[in-house]
Amino acid sequence: MDGACCGPGYASPAEAIQAPREKLLYTIAIYTGTGIQKPDYLATVDADPDSPTYSQVIHRLEMPGIGDELHHMGWNACSSCHDDSSMSRKYLLVPGVRSNNIHVVDTATDPRAPRLHKVIEGAEIKSKTNLSGPHTVHCLGSEIIISFLGDAKGEAPGGYLHMDKNFEIIGRWENSMGDIPFGYDFWYQPRHNVMVSSEWAAPNTFMPGFDLEEVGHLKYGRRLHIWDFEKREPIETMYLGEDGLIPLEVKFHHDPDSTHGFCGAALSANVIHFWKSETGDWRWEKIIDVENEPHPEWPIPIPGVMSAILVSMDDKYLYLNNWLHGDMRQYDITDPHNPKLTGQVWMGGLLKKAPQVNGVPVAGGPQMFQLSLDGKRLYVTTSLFSTWDNQFYPDIRTQGGVMVMIDCDVENGGMKINEDFIVDFGKEPNGPSRCHETRYPGGDCTSDIWL
């Protein structure tokens, strides 16, 4: 691939690491589930330490309707179309997991004040593709794939929406879902003709809240699925069993030649490492196991609830959260079979080891996080999903969420909460909101895939 190309993204992960520092963050802020009858919005946060409005929300783009439950988002273009000069990383796709609407946001015309470009109506998606519950957005060259967790009636397994670069619906991306019972996250590695997908549950199961009994009734996932990427169909399933209860986020190495990947199993609080062996078969192992912790008010020890993982752009570190315990962790994965814990910080959580950060009370625990391209700054937010938030952290309804920045030592390992940065979403103009996923205008560690 030509490093002098003028398409979006970067020629390689190494080039991405050299990119300019992020100065703006786009963060999902939601009122769904708070009792405040206002639209969810995309908050622009000033992340430039030399700016007078550093660590503040400087713009709010409200969605057209109420009750979207904005959740995860993704770019229209990434390094997968780096050699296509007709493409640019201009639009952020922001789906509402409850409304099924996909909001296409123009972040390029005025990066500090994004504007709504187009809305792809959930009703149109349901009628054309029989899908609901949008989740993960990935660009594929000039096209876009979005995983959906349910059919039009909210039952699993859902499937994948396929759109062209003008955000017109092509149809379903997959040719077959095989016998996959649930959908959630996915990541692809084109040089190996592979995609891996993970499992949560049907929207009708997880949306009302979490019921532990439903795990025993097999209403939550415990598998990873290997796909033939070109044929667009699943070819193999890895059954993770008790080691992989609710396997949510799945990430490959950024190195496009690598087959190593990782998945965080939320309820087991384990990290699963998977790879393609020299004999060509796919294997997996549990490499990190976070122990459940006793709690005086709980009948059972509390699981960590590892709802997210992230791999640094140089593939050296893996970051994970324990949403109920309240800690973020950094592991050196230079040897992916033998990770080493190199950093840990606390914020919020039910174990109450850090009920305040930088003077701000934290309702919730570390949940979504985004790493700077150079690996030095980790931005962490506290909301998981409105009904789950209200169940485990009732105070988040009235306190709102917070965003914290963690300084990461990329040379020796280590993490430290930055004392100069905190965004208190409890002080928003329309009342306390919660904050979820974060993206940067220049791409980030969960967007870019190299062909």
GROMACS .gro file of C-alpha atoms in nm:
model
  451
    1MET     CA    1   0.000   0.000   0.000
    2ASP     CA    2   0.136   0.342  -0.093
    3GLY     CA    3   0.222   0.551   0.211
    4ALA     CA    4   0.183   0.868   0.002
    5CYS     CA    5  -0.185   0.801  -0.063
    6CYS     CA    6  -0.435   1.068   0.010
    7GLY     CA    7  -0.725   0.860   0.134
    8PRO     CA    8  -0.835   0.850   0.498
    9GLY     CA    9  -0.650   0.683   0.780
   10TYR     CA   10  -0.291   0.569   0.783
   11ALA     CA   11  -0.067   0.346   0.575
   12SER     CA   12   0.011   0.127   0.876
   13PRO     CA   13  -0.042   0.104   1.252
   14ALA     CA   14   0.309   0.246   1.298
   15GLU     CA   15   0.209   0.554   1.100
   16ALA     CA   16  -0.110   0.590   1.304
   17ILE     CA   17   0.097   0.603   1.624
   18GLN     CA   18   0.282   0.906   1.481
   19ALA     CA   19  -0.041   1.096   1.407
   20PRO     CA   20  -0.107   1.432   1.575
   21ARG     CA   21  -0.253   1.426   1.926
   22GLU     CA   22  -0.631   1.423   1.949
   23LYS     CA   23  -0.772   1.763   2.044
   24LEU     CA   24  -1.144   1.684   2.030
   25LEU     CA   25  -1.344   1.389   2.160
   26TYR     CA   26  -1.692   1.291   2.043
   27THR     CA   27  -1.876   1.119   2.322
   28ILE     CA   28  -2.225   0.973   2.332
   29ALA     CA   29  -2.441   1.130   2.604
   30ILE     CA   30  -2.782   0.983   2.681
   31TYR     CA   31  -3.097   1.084   2.864
   32THR     CA   32  -3.272   0.757   2.787
   33GLY     CA   33  -3.355   0.594   3.120
   34THR     CA   34  -3.294   0.905   3.333
   35GLY     CA   35  -3.651   1.033   3.340
   36ILE     CA   36  -3.541   1.352   3.163
   37GLN     CA   37  -3.746   1.387   2.845
   38LYS     CA   38  -3.472   1.520   2.623
   39PRO     CA   39  -3.297   1.374   2.319
   40ASP     CA   40  -2.970   1.187   2.352
   41TYR     CA   41  -2.683   1.386   2.205
   42LEU     CA   42  -2.329   1.375   2.075
   43ALA     CA   43  -2.105   1.578   2.307
   44THR     CA   44  -1.788   1.738   2.179
   45VAL     CA   45  -1.523   1.751   2.453
   46ASP     CA   46  -1.218   1.976   2.429
   47ALA     CA   47  -0.910   1.756   2.481
   48ASP     CA   48  -0.648   2.018   2.398
   49PRO     CA   49  -0.452   2.095   2.718
   50ASP     CA   50  -0.354   2.437   2.577
   51SER     CA   51  -0.717   2.539   2.525
   52PRO     CA   52  -0.910   2.761   2.771
   53THR     CA   53  -1.204   2.515   2.747
   54TYR     CA   54  -0.991   2.205   2.811
   55SER     CA   55  -1.183   1.917   2.973
   56GLN     CA   56  -1.521   2.079   2.898
   57VAL     CA   57  -1.815   1.994   2.676
   58ILE     CA   58  -1.802   2.263   2.407
   59HIS     CA   59  -2.088   2.147   2.182
   60ARG     CA   60  -2.396   1.925   2.200
   61LEU     CA   61  -2.562   1.783   1.890
   62GLU     CA   62  -2.909   1.669   1.991
   63MET     CA   63  -3.072   1.385   1.801
   64PRO     CA   64  -3.411   1.452   1.636
   65GLY     CA   65  -3.609   1.220   1.866
   66ILE     CA   66  -3.627   1.109   2.229
   67GLY     CA   67  -3.531   0.762   2.350
   68ASP     CA   68  -3.275   0.652   2.089
   69GLU     CA   69  -3.031   0.512   2.347
   70LEU     CA   70  -2.722   0.604   2.150
   71HIS     CA   71  -2.466   0.337   2.222
   72HIS     CA   72  -2.175   0.255   1.989
   73MET     CA   73  -2.068   0.443   1.680
   74GLY     CA   74  -1.818   0.425   1.397
   75TRP     CA   75  -1.668   0.608   1.102
   76ASN     CA   76  -1.775   0.598   0.738
   77ALA     CA   77  -1.411   0.548   0.636
   78CYS     CA   78  -1.089   0.424   0.796
   79SER     CA   79  -0.749   0.296   0.695
   80SER     CA   80  -0.919   0.019   0.497
   81CYS     CA   81  -0.967   0.277   0.219
   82HIS     CA   82  -0.637   0.459   0.274
   83ASP     CA   83  -0.552   0.427  -0.097
   84ASP     CA   84  -0.888   0.570  -0.213
   85SER     CA   85  -0.852   0.947  -0.256
   86SER     CA   86  -1.228   0.982  -0.314
   87MET     CA   87  -1.298   0.884   0.048
   88SER     CA   88  -1.256   1.085   0.367
   89ARG     CA   89  -1.323   1.020   0.735
   90LYS     CA   90  -1.599   1.277   0.743
   91TYR     CA   91  -1.905   1.107   0.886
   92LEU     CA   92  -1.966   0.946   1.222
   93LEU     CA   93  -2.247   0.691   1.222
   94VAL     CA   94  -2.434   0.705   1.552
   95PRO     CA   95  -2.703   0.435   1.589
   96GLY     CA   96  -2.980   0.431   1.847
   97VAL     CA   97  -3.001   0.079   1.983
   98ARG     CA   98  -3.366   0.125   2.090
   99SER     CA   99  -3.496   0.340   1.804
  100ASN     CA  100  -3.288   0.157   1.539
  101ASN     CA  101  -3.229   0.494   1.373
  102ILE     CA  102  -2.879   0.551   1.237
  103HIS     CA  103  -2.772   0.915   1.261
  104VAL     CA  104  -2.507   1.016   1.010
  105VAL     CA  105  -2.314   1.308   1.160
  106ASP     CA  106  -2.091   1.541   0.960
  107THR     CA  107  -1.782   1.605   1.172
  108ALA     CA  108  -1.567   1.759   0.898
  109THR     CA  109  -1.743   2.084   0.808
  110ASP     CA  110  -1.693   2.212   1.163
  111PRO     CA  111  -1.518   1.952   1.382
  112ARG     CA  112  -1.595   2.148   1.700
  113ALA     CA  113  -1.966   2.161   1.617
  114PRO     CA  114  -2.073   1.847   1.430
  115ARG     CA  115  -2.404   1.863   1.242
  116LEU     CA  116  -2.661   1.604   1.145
  117HIS     CA  117  -2.620   1.500   0.781
  118LYS     CA  118  -2.883   1.229   0.745
  119VAL     CA  119  -3.098   0.986   0.943
  120ILE     CA  120  -3.150   0.630   0.822
  121GLU     CA  121  -3.483   0.545   0.977
  122GLY     CA  122  -3.515   0.232   1.186
  123ALA     CA  123  -3.848   0.156   1.017
  124GLU     CA  124  -3.675   0.146   0.677
  125ILE     CA  125  -3.403  -0.083   0.810
  126LYS     CA  126  -3.662  -0.318   0.960
  127SER     CA  127  -3.870  -0.332   0.643
  128LYS     CA  128  -3.573  -0.383   0.408
  129THR     CA  129  -3.355  -0.615   0.618
  130ASN     CA  130  -3.563  -0.747   0.912
  131LEU     CA  131  -3.304  -0.615   1.159
  132SER     CA  132  -3.314  -0.424   1.489
  133GLY     CA  133  -3.075  -0.336   1.770
  134PRO     CA  134  -2.776  -0.183   1.586
  135HIS     CA  135  -2.442  -0.220   1.759
  136THR     CA  136  -2.092  -0.226   1.604
  137VAL     CA  137  -2.009  -0.007   1.303
  138HIS     CA  138  -1.711  -0.093   1.082
  139CYS     CA  139  -1.615   0.053   0.748
  140LEU     CA  140  -1.502  -0.187   0.478
  141GLY     CA  141  -1.326   0.009   0.208
  142SER     CA  142  -1.591   0.252   0.086
  143GLU     CA  143  -1.878   0.049   0.233
  144ILE     CA  144  -2.015   0.006   0.584
  145ILE     CA  145  -2.117  -0.300   0.788
  146ILE     CA  146  -2.319  -0.272   1.110
  147SER     CA  147  -2.397  -0.563   1.339
  148PHE     CA  148  -2.759  -0.585   1.455
  149LEU     CA  149  -2.852  -0.790   1.761
  150GLY     CA  150  -3.205  -0.884   1.667
  151ASP     CA  151  -3.463  -0.923   1.395
  152ALA     CA  152  -3.741  -0.668   1.348
  153LYS     CA  153  -3.925  -0.819   1.646
  154GLY     CA  154  -3.622  -0.805   1.877
  155GLU     CA  155  -3.538  -1.175   1.868
  156ALA     CA  156  -3.186  -1.311   1.810
  157PRO     CA  157  -2.964  -1.366   1.620
  158GLY     CA  158  -3.001  -1.054   1.407
  159GLY     CA  159  -2.744  -1.005   1.134
  160TYR     CA  160  -2.541  -0.743   0.948
  161LEU     CA  161  -2.661  -0.434   0.767
  162HIS     CA  162  -2.468  -0.347   0.452
  163MET     CA  163  -2.462   0.014   0.325
  164ASP     CA  164  -2.281   0.192   0.044
  165LYS     CA  165  -2.072   0.505   0.083
  166ASN     CA  166  -2.377   0.726   0.031
  167PHE     CA  167  -2.550   0.551   0.324
  168GLU     CA  168  -2.800   0.376   0.101
  169ILE     CA  169  -2.908   0.033   0.224
  170ILE     CA  170  -2.769  -0.246   0.006
  171GLY     CA  171  -2.931  -0.518   0.220
  172ARG     CA  172  -2.793  -0.780   0.454
  173TRP     CA  173  -2.416  -0.823   0.439
  174GLU     CA  174  -2.400  -1.188   0.539
  175ASN     CA  175  -2.501  -1.468   0.303
  176SER     CA  176  -2.582  -1.691   0.599
  177MET     CA  177  -2.592  -1.670   0.980
  178GLY     CA  178  -2.543  -2.048   0.997
  179ASP     CA  179  -2.652  -2.172   1.339
  180ILE     CA  180  -2.526  -1.863   1.526
  181PRO     CA  181  -2.766  -1.801   1.817
  182PHE     CA  182  -2.666  -1.443   1.911
  183GLY     CA  183  -2.481  -1.144   1.770
  184TYR     CA  184  -2.284  -0.857   1.917
  185ASP     CA  185  -1.938  -0.734   1.819
  186PHE     CA  186  -1.716  -0.823   1.522
  187TRP     CA  187  -1.371  -0.755   1.381
  188TYR     CA  188  -1.222  -0.868   1.054
  189GLN     CA  189  -0.868  -0.942   0.935
  190PRO     CA  190  -0.885  -0.946   0.552
  191ARG     CA  191  -0.533  -1.079   0.486
  192HIS     CA  192  -0.646  -1.401   0.654
  193ASN     CA  193  -0.998  -1.396   0.504
  194VAL     CA  194  -1.142  -1.407   0.856
  195MET     CA  195  -1.400  -1.229   1.065
  196VAL     CA  196  -1.470  -1.311   1.430
  197SER     CA  197  -1.805  -1.229   1.591
  198SER     CA  198  -1.917  -1.249   1.953
  199GLU     CA  199  -2.247  -1.289   2.143
  200TRP     CA  200  -2.461  -1.086   2.382
  201ALA     CA  201  -2.831  -1.168   2.379
  202ALA     CA  202  -3.155  -1.087   2.197
  203PRO     CA  203  -3.265  -0.724   2.240
  204ASN     CA  204  -3.584  -0.854   2.403
  205THR     CA  205  -3.364  -1.022   2.667
  206PHE     CA  206  -3.109  -0.752   2.759
  207MET     CA  207  -3.315  -0.436   2.710
  208PRO     CA  208  -3.541  -0.472   3.017
  209GLY     CA  209  -3.239  -0.530   3.246
  210PHE     CA  210  -3.015  -0.815   3.358
  211ASP     CA  211  -3.159  -1.135   3.506
  212LEU     CA  212  -2.892  -1.385   3.615
  213GLU     CA  213  -3.138  -1.674   3.574
  214GLU     CA  214  -3.155  -1.604   3.201
  215VAL     CA  215  -2.785  -1.689   3.175
  216GLY     CA  216  -2.864  -2.035   3.312
  217HIS     CA  217  -3.153  -2.058   3.065
  218LEU     CA  218  -2.900  -2.004   2.783
  219LYS     CA  219  -3.044  -1.667   2.685
  220TYR     CA  220  -2.695  -1.511   2.687
  221GLY     CA  221  -2.403  -1.600   2.464
  222ARG     CA  222  -2.094  -1.809   2.535
  223ARG     CA  223  -1.941  -1.858   2.188
  224LEU     CA  224  -1.711  -1.695   1.934
  225HIS     CA  225  -1.770  -1.747   1.564
  226ILE     CA  226  -1.512  -1.771   1.286
  227TRP     CA  227  -1.631  -1.647   0.946
  228ASP     CA  228  -1.510  -1.694   0.592
  229PHE     CA  229  -1.494  -1.323   0.521
  230GLU     CA  230  -1.513  -1.344   0.144
  231LYS     CA  231  -1.800  -1.594   0.143
  232ARG     CA  232  -1.970  -1.398   0.424
  233GLU     CA  233  -2.068  -1.702   0.621
  234PRO     CA  234  -1.967  -1.860   0.953
  235ILE     CA  235  -1.749  -2.169   0.923
  236GLU     CA  236  -1.653  -2.256   1.280
  237THR     CA  237  -1.769  -2.197   1.636
  238MET     CA  238  -1.556  -2.182   1.950
  239TYR     CA  239  -1.769  -2.285   2.248
  240LEU     CA  240  -1.621  -2.110   2.550
  241GLY     CA  241  -1.852  -2.254   2.816
  242GLU     CA  242  -1.820  -2.120   3.171
  243ASP     CA  243  -1.494  -1.947   3.079
  244GLY     CA  244  -1.674  -1.732   2.825
  245LEU     CA  245  -2.006  -1.626   2.969
  246ILE     CA  246  -2.131  -1.324   2.769
  247PRO     CA  247  -1.830  -1.278   2.537
  248LEU     CA  248  -1.869  -0.915   2.434
  249GLU     CA  249  -1.593  -0.713   2.275
  250VAL     CA  250  -1.366  -0.884   2.024
  251LYS     CA  251  -1.046  -0.731   1.886
  252PHE     CA  252  -0.772  -0.855   1.656
  253HIS     CA  253  -0.417  -0.728   1.669
  254HIS     CA  254  -0.384  -0.410   1.462
  255ASP     CA  255  -0.102  -0.576   1.267
  256PRO     CA  256  -0.294  -0.696   0.959
  257ASP     CA  257  -0.064  -0.998   0.924
  258SER     CA  258  -0.146  -1.130   1.272
  259THR     CA  259  -0.421  -1.380   1.352
  260HIS     CA  260  -0.407  -1.318   1.727
  261GLY     CA  261  -0.718  -1.171   1.882
  262PHE     CA  262  -0.886  -1.122   2.218
  263CYS     CA  263  -1.234  -1.124   2.362
  264GLY     CA  264  -1.357  -1.002   2.699
  265ALA     CA  265  -1.616  -1.232   2.854
  266ALA     CA  266  -1.821  -0.993   3.068
  267LEU     CA  267  -1.985  -1.220   3.323
  268SER     CA  268  -1.694  -1.464   3.358
  269ALA     CA  269  -1.463  -1.161   3.375
  270ASN     CA  270  -1.209  -1.346   3.162
  271VAL     CA  271  -1.001  -1.253   2.860
  272ILE     CA  272  -1.006  -1.516   2.587
  273HIS     CA  273  -0.710  -1.525   2.346
  274PHE     CA  274  -0.768  -1.685   2.006
  275TRP     CA  275  -0.534  -1.744   1.714
  276LYS     CA  276  -0.483  -1.952   1.402
  277SER     CA  277  -0.234  -2.234   1.460
  278GLU     CA  278   0.042  -2.338   1.223
  279THR     CA  279  -0.175  -2.628   1.113
  280GLY     CA  280  -0.450  -2.386   1.008
  281ASP     CA  281  -0.705  -2.453   1.281
  282TRP     CA  282  -0.839  -2.190   1.523
  283ARG     CA  283  -0.760  -2.226   1.890
  284TRP     CA  284  -0.850  -2.041   2.208
  285GLU     CA  285  -0.738  -2.019   2.568
  286LYS     CA  286  -0.827  -1.822   2.879
  287ILE     CA  287  -0.537  -1.589   2.958
  288ILE     CA  288  -0.680  -1.352   3.222
  289ASP     CA  289  -0.923  -1.444   3.498
  290VAL     CA  290  -1.054  -1.170   3.727
  291GLU     CA  291  -1.176  -1.321   4.054
  292ASN     CA  292  -1.523  -1.239   4.187
  293GLU     CA  293  -1.517  -1.020   4.498
  294PRO     CA  294  -1.733  -1.059   4.811
  295HIS     CA  295  -1.971  -0.776   4.895
  296PRO     CA  296  -2.173  -0.738   5.219
  297GLU     CA  297  -2.495  -0.652   5.034
  298TRP     CA  298  -2.472  -0.924   4.769
  299PRO     CA  299  -2.580  -1.287   4.811
  300ILE     CA  300  -2.298  -1.397   4.579
  301PRO     CA  301  -1.947  -1.259   4.516
  302ILE     CA  302  -1.956  -0.978   4.261
  303PRO     CA  303  -1.821  -1.052   3.912
  304GLY     CA  304  -1.604  -0.786   3.754
  305VAL     CA  305  -1.829  -0.749   3.447
  306MET     CA  306  -1.561  -0.697   3.185
  307SER     CA  307  -1.774  -0.519   2.929
  308ALA     CA  308  -1.496  -0.382   2.709
  309ILE     CA  309  -1.140  -0.450   2.598
  310LEU     CA  310  -0.901  -0.257   2.377
  311VAL     CA  311  -0.562  -0.327   2.218
  312SER     CA  312  -0.307  -0.047   2.179
  313MET     CA  313  -0.210   0.046   1.825
  314ASP     CA  314   0.135  -0.114   1.866
  315ASP     CA  315  -0.027  -0.439   1.993
  316LYS     CA  316   0.179  -0.418   2.313
  317TYR     CA  317  -0.096  -0.352   2.569
  318LEU     CA  318  -0.445  -0.480   2.631
  319TYR     CA  319  -0.679  -0.268   2.843
  320LEU     CA  320  -0.987  -0.401   3.021
  321ASN     CA  321  -1.251  -0.275   3.261
  322ASN     CA  322  -1.427  -0.430   3.556
  323TRP     CA  323  -1.748  -0.227   3.558
  324LEU     CA  324  -1.886  -0.360   3.887
  325HIS     CA  325  -1.554  -0.380   4.072
  326GLY     CA  326  -1.448  -0.034   3.961
  327ASP     CA  327  -1.101  -0.085   3.813
  328MET     CA  328  -0.926  -0.039   3.480
  329ARG     CA  329  -0.631  -0.264   3.402
  330GLN     CA  330  -0.338  -0.261   3.162
  331TYR     CA  331  -0.168  -0.586   3.056
  332ASP     CA  332   0.149  -0.628   2.853
  333ILE     CA  333   0.054  -0.876   2.577
  334THR     CA  334   0.389  -0.884   2.397
  335ASP     CA  335   0.351  -1.259   2.446
  336PRO     CA  336  -0.024  -1.300   2.384
  337HIS     CA  337  -0.024  -1.638   2.560
  338ASN     CA  338   0.120  -1.489   2.881
  339PRO     CA  339  -0.013  -1.142   2.962
  340LYS     CA  340   0.146  -0.948   3.248
  341LEU     CA  341  -0.050  -0.701   3.464
  342THR     CA  342   0.137  -0.370   3.438
  343GLY     CA  343  -0.116  -0.113   3.556
  344GLN     CA  344  -0.440  -0.071   3.752
  345VAL     CA  345  -0.647   0.228   3.863
  346TRP     CA  346  -0.981   0.260   4.045
  347MET     CA  347  -1.283   0.480   3.971
  348GLY     CA  348  -1.633   0.429   4.109
  349GLY     CA  349  -1.751   0.070   4.130
  350LEU     CA  350  -1.942  -0.131   4.388
  351LEU     CA  351  -1.627  -0.212   4.588
  352LYS     CA  352  -1.604   0.163   4.661
  353LYS     CA  353  -1.225   0.183   4.645
  354ALA     CA  354  -1.247   0.521   4.468
  355PRO     CA  355  -1.595   0.673   4.513
  356GLN     CA  356  -1.457   1.008   4.395
  357VAL     CA  357  -1.213   1.101   4.119
  358ASN     CA  358  -1.063   1.451   4.110
  359GLY     CA  359  -1.328   1.564   4.357
  360VAL     CA  360  -1.622   1.438   4.150
  361PRO     CA  361  -1.841   1.153   4.286
  362VAL     CA  362  -1.846   0.861   4.042
  363ALA     CA  363  -2.179   0.683   3.998
  364GLY     CA  364  -2.115   0.373   3.792
  365GLY     CA  365  -1.780   0.219   3.714
  366PRO     CA  366  -1.528   0.225   3.430
  367GLN     CA  367  -1.714   0.108   3.122
  368MET     CA  368  -1.633   0.231   2.772
  369PHE     CA  369  -1.283   0.357   2.699
  370GLN     CA  370  -1.086   0.488   2.406
  371LEU     CA  371  -0.708   0.504   2.374
  372SER     CA  372  -0.510   0.771   2.195
  373LEU     CA  373  -0.329   0.653   1.883
  374ASP     CA  374   0.008   0.693   2.055
  375GLY     CA  375  -0.120   0.486   2.349
  376LYS     CA  376  -0.053   0.751   2.613
  377ARG     CA  377  -0.405   0.865   2.705
  378LEU     CA  378  -0.704   0.651   2.793
  379TYR     CA  379  -1.044   0.820   2.815
  380VAL     CA  380  -1.292   0.626   3.031
  381THR     CA  381  -1.669   0.672   3.077
  382THR     CA  382  -1.907   0.512   3.326
  383SER     CA  383  -2.241   0.411   3.169
  384LEU     CA  384  -2.306   0.062   3.028
  385PHE     CA  385  -2.673   0.050   2.922
  386SER     CA  386  -2.959   0.249   3.072
  387THR     CA  387  -3.156  -0.036   3.231
  388TRP     CA  388  -2.840  -0.209   3.356
  389ASP     CA  389  -2.707   0.121   3.492
  390ASN     CA  390  -3.029   0.181   3.685
  391GLN     CA  391  -3.020  -0.172   3.823
  392PHE     CA  392  -2.662  -0.180   3.950
  393TYR     CA  393  -2.595   0.191   4.003
  394PRO     CA  394  -2.929   0.362   4.081
  395ASP     CA  395  -2.751   0.690   4.170
  396ILE     CA  396  -2.636   0.736   3.810
  397ARG     CA  397  -2.990   0.849   3.722
  398THR     CA  398  -2.951   1.161   3.932
  399GLN     CA  399  -2.571   1.201   3.936
  400GLY     CA  400  -2.499   1.140   3.569
  401GLY     CA  401  -2.182   0.996   3.425
  402VAL     CA  402  -1.822   1.111   3.426
  403MET     CA  403  -1.531   1.094   3.185
  404VAL     CA  404  -1.184   1.038   3.329
  405MET     CA  405  -0.845   1.047   3.155
  406ILE     CA  406  -0.577   0.797   3.250
  407ASP     CA  407  -0.212   0.861   3.163
  408CYS     CA  408  -0.049   0.541   3.038
  409ASP     CA  409   0.324   0.464   3.046
  410VAL     CA  410   0.390   0.306   2.707
  411GLU     CA  411   0.754   0.229   2.778
  412ASN     CA  412   0.745   0.049   3.111
  413GLY     CA  413   0.373  -0.002   3.166
  414GLY     CA  414   0.166   0.169   3.432
  415MET     CA  415  -0.148   0.383   3.466
  416LYS     CA  416  -0.229   0.700   3.657
  417ILE     CA  417  -0.545   0.910   3.664
  418ASN     CA  418  -0.476   1.256   3.520
  419GLU     CA  419  -0.561   1.515   3.784
  420ASP     CA  420  -0.626   1.798   3.538
  421PHE     CA  421  -0.897   1.631   3.333
  422ILE     CA  422  -1.249   1.526   3.427
  423VAL     CA  423  -1.583   1.582   3.256
  424ASP     CA  424  -1.882   1.575   3.490
  425PHE     CA  425  -2.192   1.489   3.286
  426GLY     CA  426  -2.394   1.541   3.603
  427LYS     CA  427  -2.367   1.915   3.540
  428GLU     CA  428  -2.508   1.926   3.185
  429PRO     CA  429  -2.751   2.212   3.099
  430ASN     CA  430  -3.058   1.988   3.067
  431GLY     CA  431  -2.975   1.783   3.374
  432PRO     CA  432  -2.750   1.485   3.445
  433SER     CA  433  -2.679   1.264   3.143
  434ARG     CA  434  -2.472   0.947   3.109
  435CYS     CA  435  -2.173   0.908   2.882
  436HIS     CA  436  -2.082   0.602   2.679
  437GLU     CA  437  -1.853   0.554   2.377
  438THR     CA  438  -1.586   0.800   2.259
  439ARG     CA  439  -1.428   0.858   1.917
  440TYR     CA  440  -1.171   1.104   1.778
  441PRO     CA  441  -1.178   1.294   1.446
  442GLY     CA  442  -0.849   1.135   1.334
  443GLY     CA  443  -0.948   0.776   1.398
  444ASP     CA  444  -0.883   0.575   1.711
  445CYS     CA  445  -0.777   0.236   1.842
  446THR     CA  446  -1.115   0.071   1.777
  447SER     CA  447  -1.179   0.198   1.421
  448ASP     CA  448  -0.898   0.129   1.185
  449ILE     CA  449  -0.851  -0.199   1.001
  450TRP     CA  450  -0.581  -0.253   0.742
  451LEU     CA  451  -0.637  -0.447   0.421
   0.00000   0.00000   0.00000
